[in-house]
CSV table of C-alpha atoms in Angstrom, one decimal:
chain,number,residue,atom,x,y,z
A,246,UNK,CA,0.0,0.0,0.0
A,247,UNK,CA,2.7,2.5,1.0
A,248,UNK,CA,4.8,1.4,-2.0
A,249,UNK,CA,2.0,2.4,-4.4
A,250,UNK,CA,1.8,5.8,-2.8
A,251,UNK,CA,5.4,6.6,-3.5
A,252,UNK,CA,5.7,4.7,-6.8
A,253,UNK,CA,6.1,7.8,-9.1
A,254,UNK,CA,7.3,10.8,-7.1
A,255,UNK,CA,7.2,14.1,-9.0
A,256,UNK,CA,5.3,12.3,-11.9
A,257,UNK,CA,8.5,11.2,-13.5
A,258,UNK,CA,8.8,8.0,-15.6
A,259,UNK,CA,10.6,5.1,-14.0
A,260,UNK,CA,13.9,4.2,-15.6
A,261,UNK,CA,14.4,0.8,-17.1
A,262,UNK,CA,17.1,-0.2,-14.6
A,263,UNK,CA,15.0,0.9,-11.6
A,264,UNK,CA,14.6,-2.2,-9.4
A,265,UNK,CA,12.8,-0.6,-6.5
A,266,UNK,CA,9.9,1.0,-8.5
A,267,UNK,CA,10.5,4.4,-6.8
A,268,UNK,CA,12.6,7.1,-8.3
A,269,UNK,CA,15.6,8.0,-6.2
A,270,UNK,CA,15.5,4.8,-4.1
A,271,UNK,CA,18.0,2.1,-4.9
A,272,UNK,CA,19.3,-1.1,-3.2
A,273,UNK,CA,22.9,-1.1,-2.0
A,274,UNK,CA,23.9,-4.8,-1.9
A,275,UNK,CA,27.3,-3.9,-0.4
A,276,UNK,CA,25.7,-3.0,3.0
A,277,UNK,CA,22.1,-4.3,2.5
A,278,UNK,CA,20.4,-0.9,2.7
A,279,UNK,CA,18.2,1.3,0.5
A,280,UNK,CA,20.0,4.5,-0.7
A,281,UNK,CA,17.9,7.6,-1.2
A,282,UNK,CA,19.0,10.2,-3.8
A,283,UNK,CA,17.5,13.5,-5.0
A,284,UNK,CA,19.0,15.4,-7.9
A,285,UNK,CA,22.2,13.4,-7.8
A,286,UNK,CA,22.7,14.1,-4.1
A,287,UNK,CA,22.7,11.6,-1.3
A,288,UNK,CA,19.8,12.1,1.1
A,289,UNK,CA,20.3,9.0,3.3
A,290,UNK,CA,20.1,5.3,3.8
A,291,UNK,CA,17.6,3.0,5.4
A,292,UNK,CA,17.4,-0.8,6.1
A,293,UNK,CA,13.6,-0.5,5.6
A,294,UNK,CA,12.2,0.1,2.1
A,295,UNK,CA,9.1,2.0,3.3
A,296,UNK,CA,11.2,4.3,5.4
A,297,UNK,CA,13.5,5.0,2.4
A,298,UNK,CA,10.4,5.9,0.3
A,299,UNK,CA,9.2,8.2,3.0
A,300,UNK,CA,12.6,9.8,3.2
A,301,UNK,CA,12.6,10.4,-0.6
A,302,UNK,CA,9.1,11.9,-0.5
A,303,UNK,CA,10.0,14.2,2.4
A,304,UNK,CA,13.2,15.4,0.6
A,305,UNK,CA,11.1,16.2,-2.5
A,306,UNK,CA,8.5,18.0,-0.3
A,307,UNK,CA,11.2,20.1,1.3
A,308,UNK,CA,12.8,21.0,-2.0
A,309,UNK,CA,9.4,22.1,-3.4
A,310,UNK,CA,8.7,24.1,-0.3
A,311,UNK,CA,11.9,26.0,-0.8
A,312,UNK,CA,11.0,26.7,-4.5
A,313,UNK,CA,7.6,28.0,-3.5
A,314,UNK,CA,9.0,30.3,-0.8
A,315,UNK,CA,11.5,31.7,-3.4
A,316,UNK,CA,8.7,32.2,-5.9
A,317,UNK,CA,6.5,34.0,-3.3
A,318,UNK,CA,9.4,36.2,-2.3
A,319,UNK,CA,10.0,37.1,-5.9
A,320,UNK,CA,6.3,38.0,-6.3
A,321,UNK,CA,6.4,40.2,-3.2
A,322,UNK,CA,9.4,42.1,-4.5
A,323,UNK,CA,7.7,42.7,-7.9
A,324,UNK,CA,4.7,44.3,-6.1
A,325,UNK,CA,6.9,46.8,-4.3
C-alpha cells in the first residue's frame, strides 16, 4: 500500500534499470540498505524500504517548499 503511494514521485517516468519501483531509491547490496538520492545528491540510507520511500518523499517536499518560498518572495518584490 505505501509502495503504491510513492511509486512515481514528481510524476517522473521510472527508468528501465530501476529495481525498487521508486525514483531515487536504490538497493545497495554492499551494505544491505536502501539508498535515497535526490537530484544526484545523497539524502540518506535505510534498512527499511518503506522508510526510504518516505525519506525520498520528504526530501522532495522540502525541495518544493523552498521553491515555493522563493517564488513567493519574488512576487512580493515585484509588487513593491
